[in-house]
Amino acid sequence: MSMYYAGLLSDIGILLLGALSVYIILATGQLSLGNAGFMGIGAYLTSWLTVEVGLPVTAALIVAALVSGLIGIAVGFPALRLKGIYLAMATLGFGEMVRSFFQNFTAMGGSGGFHGMHHVSTGYIWTWALVILAVIMLIEASPIWLEIRAVRDDETAAGLVGLNPTEIKVGAFGCGAAVAAIAGGLFAHHHVYIEPGNFSFERSIDFVLAVILGGSTVAPGALAGAVMLVILPEYLRFLADWRFAAFGALLIGMLLVRRQGLLDRALFRLVLPRSQA
Amino acid sequence: MLIQQLVNGLTLGAVYTLIALSFSLVMGILGVLNLAIAELFMLGGYFGFAVVMAQLPLPLALIAGMAGAALVAAIVERIGYQPFRTASVVTPMLSTLGFSIILQNVATNVWGSDPLQLTDEVLSGRFNIGPVSVSAIQLTVLGVTVLLVALLAFLVQRTSIGRALRAVAENRDVARLLGVPAGRVTLIAFMLSGALAGAAGVLIGVHYAAITPYIGVEIGLKAIAVMVVGGTTRIWGALIAGPLMGVVEVMTVAYGGSQIRDFVVYGFMILILLLRPQGLLGGGRSDQGQRV
Amino acid sequence: ADEVVLGAIVPSSGPFAEWGRTNTATLQMLEKQVNDAGGINGAKLRIVILDDATKPAQATNNLRKLAGDDHVLAVAGPLTSSAAEVTFPVANEMKVVSTSQASSKPGVAKLNRPWAFRNTIDEGVLGRTTVPYYKEAFSIKTVAIIFDAKDATAATVGSKIMPGLMKDNGIEVLNANDPLSFNTGDLDVSAQVTKIKALNPDGVVVSADYSQAVTVIREMKRQGVIKPVVGSTQLISSAILKAAPEIPIVAPATFYASMAGDKPEKFVKELTPVLRKISGLPAEIEPSMYDANIYEIASIYIEAVKKAGVTGKPDDLEADRTRIRDYMAKLSGFAGLGGPIAFNEDGDAIKAFYIVQGQNGTWQSKVRGCSAPDGKQGC
Amino acid sequence: MLRVSDLVVRYGAIQAVRGIALDIAQGEIVALIGANGAGKTTVARAIVGLLPYRGEVAFEGEVLKPNSAERNLRRGVALVPEGRGILGTMTVQDNLLMGLYTRRDRAQAAKDLAALLERFSILAERRNLLASLMSGGEQQMLAIARALLSKPKLLLLDEPSLGLAPKMTDAVFAMIQDLRREGLTVLLVEQKARQTLKIADRAYLMETGRVITSGPASELIDDPVVSETFLGGRAAPVTSTHAG
Amino acid sequence: MTLITPPRLKLDRVTKTFGGVYALTELSLEVAPRQIVGLIGPNGAGKTTTFNVITGAYRATSGTVLLDAHAVTSEPSHRIARAGIMRTFQNIRLFSDMTVWEHLLVAQPHTGPFARRLLPMRFSNPHVIERAEEVLEFFGLGDVRNRLARSLPYGLQRKVEMARAVTARPKLLLLDEPVAGMNHDEAETIRTLMLRLREEGLSILLIEHDMAFVMNLCDQLYVLDFGVLIAQGRPDEIRTNPAVLDAYLGQAA
Ligand SMILES: Nc1ncnc2c1ncn2[C@@H]1O[C@H](COP(=O)(O)OP(=O)(O)OP(=O)(O)O)[C@@H](O)[C@H]1O
Ligand SMILES: Nc1ncnc2c1ncn2[C@@H]1O[C@H](COP(=O)(O)OP(=O)(O)OP(=O)(O)O)[C@@H](O)[C@H]1O
Ligand SMILES: [Mg+2]
Ligand SMILES: [Mg+2]
């Protein structure tokens, strides 16, 4: 495999993790536009741990995931009060606050950025991505995932059949934040340089885009979406100055053809007839 | 300086309010976040500039900007909203994002990425009241904002058109059963919102006298924040929230340090949302319509 | 070999599209010139130009593609410092020379030796000449500083370099404890400018990319703060001169379109009509400093191919790249558009620069400087 | 007044209505009955123009276009949809005002509204409540009242008695008869077959997308097929509790 | 009336107001074990509100709700459900993208440590699957187990709702108009199912406007009007109660 494809693959792996972080939260019916914030927390925290403290990358990633997960839970509680666009904007605001924080956090370089990490391989990134994807897919066959789907569909009804929406929604926020932090840590150690601008809301929107394009009802959808979002602009290079206009048009076209995303549960049922029994 | 900063804050707030209005017209009523509005605003600016640079009067520029943006909004509605009526709300949001990517690219290819600047200030008159200096265009922006808010609030909350819009948004079939031409009504809402964005683009473009294809992004984001703080379902909300956010922003820069501006502004937005989850004027009516 | 392949990374989409597009036109012109003149040692020149859309991650992949798939001998670009920060490590990993045409954030190439170069001068070095001229020309005793906090280069210059330089030159920074900033894309900086107005400084430091600086300068004009502005190379653009003709702007440049001399005049004469044919660019566009820089970068590569024994055979690719690197490191007296060019051990260019002053719509050169280390020959 | 011929409606691959003909004369109450899933709702929705269909629907001699509900309402064809179709995020008042959307005779419209509010007094009390917060039966009343406000010439009612208390069901059925006396034509889709047949002039019986029997309501009541499958005793008023 | 066995459900002077409107005024009622109790009354009388207060969807303004002599008032709704009260809804509320089978799994309480909940169904809690099979069989939904519940005919959707409520082995089942919009045959099957559930020990509180159905099924009836209890008693007593006739049944009787 050429270095070029290896590079793209790394980007896909990181975007996949970012998309999964949105996917988990979206599965409970909450749209988070602030996951770039959690990603930033993960990126800065792991970088600090490996560069300044001298922890190995894997350990740093785990610590960052835990810390970010806790922050996610802390954010998830007040988020319970908010719905729809209000929640989306509040999370976006959170993400921008995180970015603004790192911009002023001169101990880690402020807006000048932070250096010194060691490069991690594409294989390492994908090990994380695949393990997390596999774990999520495993969880999708578990009772808790049914509960998550129930809460997304109809929170009130879910409560009335005995499910605890608070626990599920806040938990999802925590898990999403942890996964986003891992994406951030890997991002930092892939590019070996980070600056606050890497974690602005555009990135959060990319995550959401990957999930929706790929299909928001099955975890591999995030993978399909991540592949498309990274590969598509590359394959449109022949259009030169019109590359992004074509990308936008294709995005709309894709939604028009498959508004449920590339992959969905119906498709899975078709391919794997008795997958859930 | 305090008073001057207040004036700065109010002008900025008016700018936010203007754009927030076009967002809330489609968000508050139809429940879609039309992200392309940021770019309609940008387009309005370019159309307006073209007219102003041709030495034609400002009202003509306004008309050009509004008409141009409304036309593009109509396309966005037909391709980016209609087909996704029944999909989840994230989907039309992303299809309109597709439009905003296209429009940015097209604008770059047509007008370039460099700031397009007006050589002379339009309406360059200034009024100095003591230490405070207000420009004619600032006053125009403020005045137009208040006027448009009042007009729109009347339209949406007092007329049967507004009611019909809300009905279509909630249940299209039922609205049709009651005689509402649903397709036409949503198209009108989008075009109206586009025209508003276009007007904002002209006024604000002329006020700051420089535009780029990316001008809509940051300001669009703030405008959405303003809409949310005001409450999406109440037009008047934007008139309160816009200046509030504008003043908070400007005062943070003036007295708190400009570095922490975004931190404070978004923190303030979150705080308000936590205290009032449906925004200041969102009175919680339509969003809380849940019963078992 | 019958073909010499070079690569380039430019931002042809996104907020810096204009630069990327004029860069592309420049390189295409060079390619044609070289091939019309018989190529390089009989081989045809081919420059593969990739757009990074002003996104750092895309720039890294561009480099991987150019070095890995297109087997280029060397790469010109990327343009921005943010992109250079992440692309240079990849250049080292893949062992291919990458030379930025615009990055001037302090220390970026230095961190990524030996394969990273910049045909630009560190802002810290430039400022040492800019500020004294500025002080002298406008009898500046006090300044206020405002910078774009979202732009890594501008923020570094605005928050670290400039305050230091002002102190060195005995200029008081009135808002030393209260830095003023804004964000890329901000439309309204009225609050910041009102604050500057209240401080009443002799001059204003605007550390921002020109497209952002335009907003600040227009607002200064609107509020009647007609004070001389000083900044970094980021300010150099013809667009900024239109913002407020009455406000003098001082900044360093290694090239500007009205520069005198045979080489620059020829370059401008050739390139200008090419640029003016490209749609989307302003009708009165002129070659920019970054066009000159990338032109020089490609020319240096071509000279290296000619002189350093580059074979151009696929099997020798690795050796050829090393030859180019070594040639660059030892380069001296390469005839650039504005004078001789060499590279210091940080990988940054040693070349002449000019402190230019923009007034009434044109840049005028005031002081000629040289980035050679003290006591060394260079320009 | 209404003539439906060869009506065919499909949902994707499913043919829900397979070529039926209906006739309704001016001033008639016509009942449409049938088991769950027979296609009654589909017929009603097609007639008012909420669905694409094949075949012909003519109202007052003019052919109606498929999928043109908003135009049909202006001609005088209204539907109280199955599941009520109230606008839950709007107030009761706004729902009622939506009923007046096409009315141009303001003064008369205001009088009609007042009259209806008198008939359904609970709606007047709940005026400013969000419609979604009302009880099921109250919502049903709102839906009926709203449809009447558009002053239709032909009113289609899809299971209007769903969720209504017995007394209110009686009241609604009585009202339908009153309105008929004022010149309204009614197509009544119902599960409560016995009560329906009592007030209807004629009736159509549907099964799996086809009309299998039709005729004067008084004859259908005694039809063995009808009484066996649909009357079963339980749709009758409380007095007859012999079922089971 | 319930001298020997304590009531399964007891409402003690429950009041619920909505901004000044009294939807329920000092309502007291009891459901004994293995009893089917009907709650009837005119539209807007407060029947569904009673269900909502019992299940915690609404918080009572005052008064207490006792399940087996334990107060569940003002507990969150999921706790009340877990304590043994399950319900169906007046407007069907099925989970829109779940199959029938998934509906039967989702409402069952999970026993064992949390981590087991993350394992695939078959490993995390095998009893759940057994139970779902059992309920599927009981309600005769086997043929449609893999269909999306939302795509089923109305009558079957009602059944799925009941089945979902029953899988969690509740002590008390609340049914809100279970046979509305159903034809006679379908209503009959529902009635049979309810009787069998009672056999199995379930108590049922039922709202229904179909008088034939109610009178045939219920052991006890409560009649509400404007949030006030206007009558209670056996069906034959209620049928002739003048207050009930006037407020609810109408002149037809
Ligand atoms: N949106 C739809 N998509 C697919 N099939 C549908 C749809 N709506 C109805 N059907 C099918 O069309 C047939 C007729 O349905 P319809 O609702 O018209 O029956 P109905 O007689 O009104 O029944 P009910 O008494 O239950 O209201 C049924 O088989 C139903 O499953
Ligand atoms: N959340 C709420 N806010 C305000 N009023 C409410 C709310 N919920 C119910 N109500 C009112 O309380 C009264 C009782 O409603 P409820 O739904 O309990 O009636 P019901 O007896 O179930 O009637 P039906 O037989 O029509 O379903 C109604 O008048 C209703 O409008
Ligand atoms: Mg029906
Ligand atoms: Mg009810």
Short mmCIF file of C-alpha atoms in Angstrom, two decimals, chain A:
data_model
loop_
_atom_site.label_atom_id
_atom_site.label_comp_id
_atom_site.label_asym_id
_atom_site.label_seq_id
_atom_site.Cartn_x
_atom_site.Cartn_y
_atom_site.Cartn_z
CA MET A 1 0.00 0.00 0.00
CA SER A 2 1.35 3.39 -0.91
CA MET A 3 2.07 5.96 1.73
CA TYR A 4 -0.65 8.09 0.20
CA TYR A 5 -3.33 5.52 0.83
CA ALA A 6 -1.87 4.82 4.24
CA GLY A 7 -2.25 8.51 5.01
CA LEU A 8 -5.81 8.57 3.79
CA LEU A 9 -6.49 5.45 5.77
CA SER A 10 -5.22 7.10 8.93
CA ASP A 11 -7.52 10.03 8.29
CA ILE A 12 -10.40 7.64 7.75
CA GLY A 13 -9.60 5.82 10.97
CA ILE A 14 -9.59 9.03 12.96
CA LEU A 15 -12.74 10.32 11.30
CA LEU A 16 -14.37 6.95 11.92
CA LEU A 17 -13.71 7.30 15.63
CA GLY A 18 -15.01 10.84 15.59
CA ALA A 19 -18.10 9.72 13.73
CA LEU A 20 -18.65 6.85 16.15
CA SER A 21 -18.49 9.31 19.01
CA VAL A 22 -21.37 11.20 17.42
CA TYR A 23 -23.11 7.97 16.50
CA ILE A 24 -23.30 6.77 20.09
CA ILE A 25 -24.83 10.03 21.25
CA LEU A 26 -27.14 10.27 18.26
CA ALA A 27 -28.34 6.75 18.96
CA THR A 28 -30.11 8.15 22.01
CA GLY A 29 -31.68 10.89 19.91
CA GLN A 30 -29.32 13.67 20.95
CA LEU A 31 -27.44 15.63 18.30
CA SER A 32 -24.05 16.74 19.54
CA LEU A 33 -22.18 19.35 17.56
CA GLY A 34 -19.51 19.62 20.21
CA ASN A 35 -17.54 16.44 19.80
CA ALA A 36 -14.58 18.32 18.35
CA GLY A 37 -14.33 19.77 21.86
CA PHE A 38 -13.99 16.33 23.40
CA MET A 39 -11.58 15.47 20.63
CA GLY A 40 -9.52 18.52 21.54
CA ILE A 41 -9.51 17.55 25.19
CA GLY A 42 -8.28 14.10 24.20
CA ALA A 43 -5.66 15.47 21.83
CA TYR A 44 -4.19 17.91 24.32
CA LEU A 45 -4.39 15.55 27.26
CA THR A 46 -2.69 12.62 25.51
CA SER A 47 -0.07 14.91 24.05
CA TRP A 48 0.70 16.30 27.46
CA LEU A 49 0.84 12.82 28.93
CA THR A 50 3.21 11.46 26.31
CA VAL A 51 5.39 14.52 25.86
CA GLU A 52 5.57 16.00 29.33
CA VAL A 53 4.81 13.04 31.59
CA GLY A 54 6.35 10.40 29.39
CA LEU A 55 3.49 7.93 29.41
CA PRO A 56 3.26 5.44 26.55
CA VAL A 57 0.66 6.39 23.94
CA THR A 58 -1.76 3.60 24.76
CA ALA A 59 -1.83 4.43 28.44
CA ALA A 60 -2.22 8.12 27.64
CA LEU A 61 -5.15 7.37 25.36
CA ILE A 62 -6.88 5.35 28.04
CA VAL A 63 -6.41 8.06 30.64
CA ALA A 64 -7.65 10.70 28.22
CA ALA A 65 -10.68 8.61 27.34
CA LEU A 66 -11.56 8.24 31.00
CA VAL A 67 -11.13 11.92 31.79
CA SER A 68 -13.04 13.01 28.71
CA GLY A 69 -15.73 10.46 29.47
CA LEU A 70 -16.19 12.01 32.89
CA ILE A 71 -16.38 15.46 31.35
CA GLY A 72 -18.89 14.04 28.89
CA ILE A 73 -21.03 12.82 31.75
CA ALA A 74 -20.78 16.21 33.40
CA VAL A 75 -21.89 17.81 30.16
CA GLY A 76 -24.56 15.20 29.60
CA PHE A 77 -26.50 16.03 32.75
CA PRO A 78 -27.39 19.63 31.97
CA ALA A 79 -27.86 18.58 28.35
CA LEU A 80 -30.84 16.50 29.48
CA ARG A 81 -32.87 19.65 29.76
CA LEU A 82 -32.26 20.57 26.15
CA LYS A 83 -33.74 19.15 22.99
CA GLY A 84 -33.18 19.38 19.26
CA ILE A 85 -31.56 22.53 17.99
CA TYR A 86 -31.14 23.87 21.53
CA LEU A 87 -29.05 20.87 22.47
CA ALA A 88 -27.13 21.05 19.22
CA MET A 89 -26.26 24.69 19.81
CA ALA A 90 -25.37 24.17 23.45
CA THR A 91 -22.96 21.38 22.56
CA LEU A 92 -21.56 23.46 19.74
CA GLY A 93 -21.04 26.23 22.26
CA PHE A 94 -19.27 23.78 24.55
CA GLY A 95 -16.94 22.76 21.72
CA GLU A 96 -16.12 26.35 20.90
CA MET A 97 -15.46 27.03 24.57
CA VAL A 98 -12.98 24.19 24.65
CA ARG A 99 -11.28 25.53 21.54
CA SER A 100 -11.19 29.01 23.02
CA PHE A 101 -9.76 27.57 26.22
CA PHE A 102 -6.85 25.90 24.45
CA GLN A 103 -6.29 29.04 22.44
CA ASN A 104 -5.57 30.80 25.71
CA PHE A 105 -3.86 27.90 27.42
CA THR A 106 -0.29 29.06 26.92
CA ALA A 107 1.14 26.18 28.94
CA MET A 108 0.35 24.01 25.93
CA GLY A 109 1.32 26.55 23.32
CA GLY A 110 -1.91 28.52 23.13
CA SER A 111 -2.84 29.38 19.59
CA GLY A 112 0.74 28.70 18.51
CA GLY A 113 0.12 24.97 18.80
CA PHE A 114 1.89 22.10 20.53
CA HIS A 115 4.69 19.83 19.29
CA GLY A 116 6.74 16.89 20.35
CA MET A 117 4.53 13.86 19.99
CA HIS A 118 5.76 10.68 18.38
CA HIS A 119 4.17 9.50 15.21
CA VAL A 120 1.85 6.49 15.45
CA SER A 121 1.32 4.11 12.56
CA THR A 122 -1.77 3.63 10.47
CA GLY A 123 -1.99 0.14 11.90
CA TYR A 124 -2.09 1.48 15.42
CA ILE A 125 -4.84 3.93 14.56
CA TRP A 126 -6.87 1.22 12.92
CA THR A 127 -6.38 -1.16 15.79
CA TRP A 128 -8.13 1.37 17.99
CA ALA A 129 -10.75 2.17 15.40
CA LEU A 130 -11.61 -1.43 14.71
CA VAL A 131 -11.61 -2.45 18.34
CA ILE A 132 -14.00 0.35 19.19
CA LEU A 133 -16.15 -0.32 16.15
CA ALA A 134 -16.26 -4.00 17.10
CA VAL A 135 -17.16 -3.19 20.70
CA ILE A 136 -19.95 -0.92 19.55
CA MET A 137 -21.23 -3.54 17.15
CA LEU A 138 -21.14 -6.09 19.92
CA ILE A 139 -23.05 -3.75 22.18
CA GLU A 140 -25.56 -3.30 19.40
CA ALA A 141 -26.63 -6.88 19.93
CA SER A 142 -27.04 -6.30 23.66
CA PRO A 143 -30.07 -5.35 25.70
CA ILE A 144 -28.69 -1.93 26.44
CA TRP A 145 -28.74 -1.05 22.77
CA LEU A 146 -32.40 -1.90 22.53
CA GLU A 147 -32.94 0.44 25.44
CA ILE A 148 -30.97 3.14 23.65
CA ARG A 149 -33.12 2.74 20.56
CA ALA A 150 -36.25 2.86 22.64
CA VAL A 151 -35.15 6.08 24.29
CA ARG A 152 -34.40 7.64 20.94
CA ASP A 153 -37.75 6.63 19.50
CA ASP A 154 -39.91 7.76 22.34
CA GLU A 155 -38.31 8.86 25.54
CA THR A 156 -41.54 9.14 27.48
CA ALA A 157 -42.80 5.75 26.44
CA ALA A 158 -39.41 4.26 27.23
CA GLY A 159 -39.61 5.66 30.73
CA LEU A 160 -43.08 4.25 31.13
CA VAL A 161 -42.00 0.74 30.19
CA GLY A 162 -39.31 0.85 32.84
CA LEU A 163 -36.22 2.19 31.13
CA ASN A 164 -34.20 4.96 32.71
CA PRO A 165 -33.72 7.64 30.05
CA THR A 166 -31.43 9.77 32.21
CA GLU A 167 -28.95 6.98 32.76
CA ILE A 168 -28.97 6.03 29.09
CA LYS A 169 -28.64 9.52 27.68
CA VAL A 170 -25.94 10.67 30.07
CA GLY A 171 -24.09 7.39 29.69
CA ALA A 172 -24.12 7.80 25.93
CA PHE A 173 -22.65 11.28 26.30
CA GLY A 174 -19.88 9.89 28.43
CA CYS A 175 -19.07 7.09 25.99
CA GLY A 176 -19.20 9.43 23.02
CA ALA A 177 -16.86 11.85 24.76
CA ALA A 178 -14.44 9.03 25.54
CA VAL A 179 -14.37 7.82 21.95
CA ALA A 180 -13.92 11.38 20.68
CA ALA A 181 -10.98 11.80 23.04
CA ILE A 182 -9.35 8.70 21.58
CA ALA A 183 -9.88 10.13 18.12
CA GLY A 184 -8.20 13.31 19.34
CA GLY A 185 -5.26 11.50 20.89
CA LEU A 186 -4.67 9.54 17.72
CA PHE A 187 -5.03 12.70 15.66
CA ALA A 188 -2.36 14.39 17.74
CA HIS A 189 0.01 11.46 17.42
CA HIS A 190 -0.65 11.05 13.74
CA HIS A 191 0.04 14.65 12.83
CA VAL A 192 2.55 15.17 15.67
CA TYR A 193 1.37 18.76 15.94
CA ILE A 194 -1.88 20.20 17.21
CA GLU A 195 -3.37 23.64 17.38
CA PRO A 196 -6.74 24.77 18.76
CA GLY A 197 -8.02 25.46 15.25
CA ASN A 198 -7.94 21.71 14.59
CA PHE A 199 -10.88 21.30 16.93
CA SER A 200 -13.36 23.88 15.74
CA PHE A 201 -17.01 23.21 15.02
CA GLU A 202 -16.33 22.35 11.38
CA ARG A 203 -14.82 19.12 12.58
CA SER A 204 -17.86 18.32 14.70
CA ILE A 205 -19.98 18.85 11.63
CA ASP A 206 -17.75 16.50 9.65
CA PHE A 207 -18.42 13.83 12.24
CA VAL A 208 -22.15 14.30 11.94
CA LEU A 209 -21.88 14.32 8.18
CA ALA A 210 -20.03 11.02 8.19
CA VAL A 211 -22.68 9.44 10.40
CA ILE A 212 -25.62 10.67 8.38
CA LEU A 213 -24.09 9.92 4.99
CA GLY A 214 -23.05 6.47 6.06
CA GLY A 215 -26.25 5.66 7.86
CA SER A 216 -27.11 6.61 11.40
CA THR A 217 -28.82 3.40 12.45
CA VAL A 218 -25.91 0.99 12.20
CA ALA A 219 -22.35 1.44 13.44
CA PRO A 220 -20.66 0.40 10.17
CA GLY A 221 -22.50 3.35 8.65
CA ALA A 222 -19.96 5.59 10.36
CA LEU A 223 -17.25 3.65 8.58
CA ALA A 224 -18.94 4.03 5.21
CA GLY A 225 -19.42 7.74 5.86
CA ALA A 226 -15.84 8.28 6.96
CA VAL A 227 -14.52 6.53 3.86
CA MET A 228 -16.72 8.66 1.62
CA LEU A 229 -15.84 11.93 3.29
CA VAL A 230 -12.12 11.33 3.01
CA ILE A 231 -12.02 9.65 -0.37
CA LEU A 232 -14.56 11.72 -2.26
CA PRO A 233 -12.67 15.04 -2.28
CA GLU A 234 -9.56 13.16 -3.38
CA TYR A 235 -11.32 11.52 -6.29
CA LEU A 236 -12.85 14.80 -7.39
CA ARG A 237 -9.47 16.42 -7.95
CA PHE A 238 -9.85 16.27 -11.72
CA LEU A 239 -12.52 18.96 -11.37
CA ALA A 240 -9.88 21.42 -10.21
CA ASP A 241 -11.52 24.64 -9.02
CA TRP A 242 -14.96 23.08 -8.93
CA ARG A 243 -13.91 20.26 -6.66
CA PHE A 244 -15.88 21.34 -3.61
CA ALA A 245 -18.92 22.47 -5.54
CA ALA A 246 -19.06 18.96 -6.95
CA PHE A 247 -18.55 17.56 -3.48
CA GLY A 248 -21.48 19.57 -2.17
CA ALA A 249 -23.62 18.48 -5.09
CA LEU A 250 -22.69 14.84 -4.57
CA LEU A 251 -23.51 15.16 -0.90
CA ILE A 252 -26.98 16.41 -1.71
CA GLY A 253 -27.35 13.80 -4.42
CA MET A 254 -26.39 11.04 -2.06
CA LEU A 255 -28.91 12.20 0.50
CA LEU A 256 -31.56 12.39 -2.21
CA VAL A 257 -30.88 8.83 -3.25
CA ARG A 258 -30.47 7.40 0.23
CA ARG A 259 -31.70 9.74 2.88
CA GLN A 260 -31.28 7.05 5.52
CA GLY A 261 -27.59 6.89 4.63
CA LEU A 262 -25.62 4.36 2.69
CA LEU A 263 -26.15 1.57 5.20
CA ASP A 264 -29.18 0.93 7.32
CA ARG A 265 -30.80 -1.82 9.27
CA ALA A 266 -33.12 -2.77 6.43
CA LEU A 267 -30.11 -3.34 4.23
CA PHE A 268 -28.51 -5.46 6.92
CA ARG A 269 -31.65 -7.50 7.33
CA LEU A 270 -31.59 -8.09 3.60
CA VAL A 271 -28.01 -9.24 3.59
CA LEU A 272 -28.06 -11.17 6.83
CA PRO A 273 -31.59 -12.49 7.03
CA ARG A 274 -31.73 -13.81 10.57
CA SER A 275 -29.22 -11.53 12.16
CA GLN A 276 -31.23 -10.78 15.25
CA ALA A 277 -33.19 -13.51 16.82
#
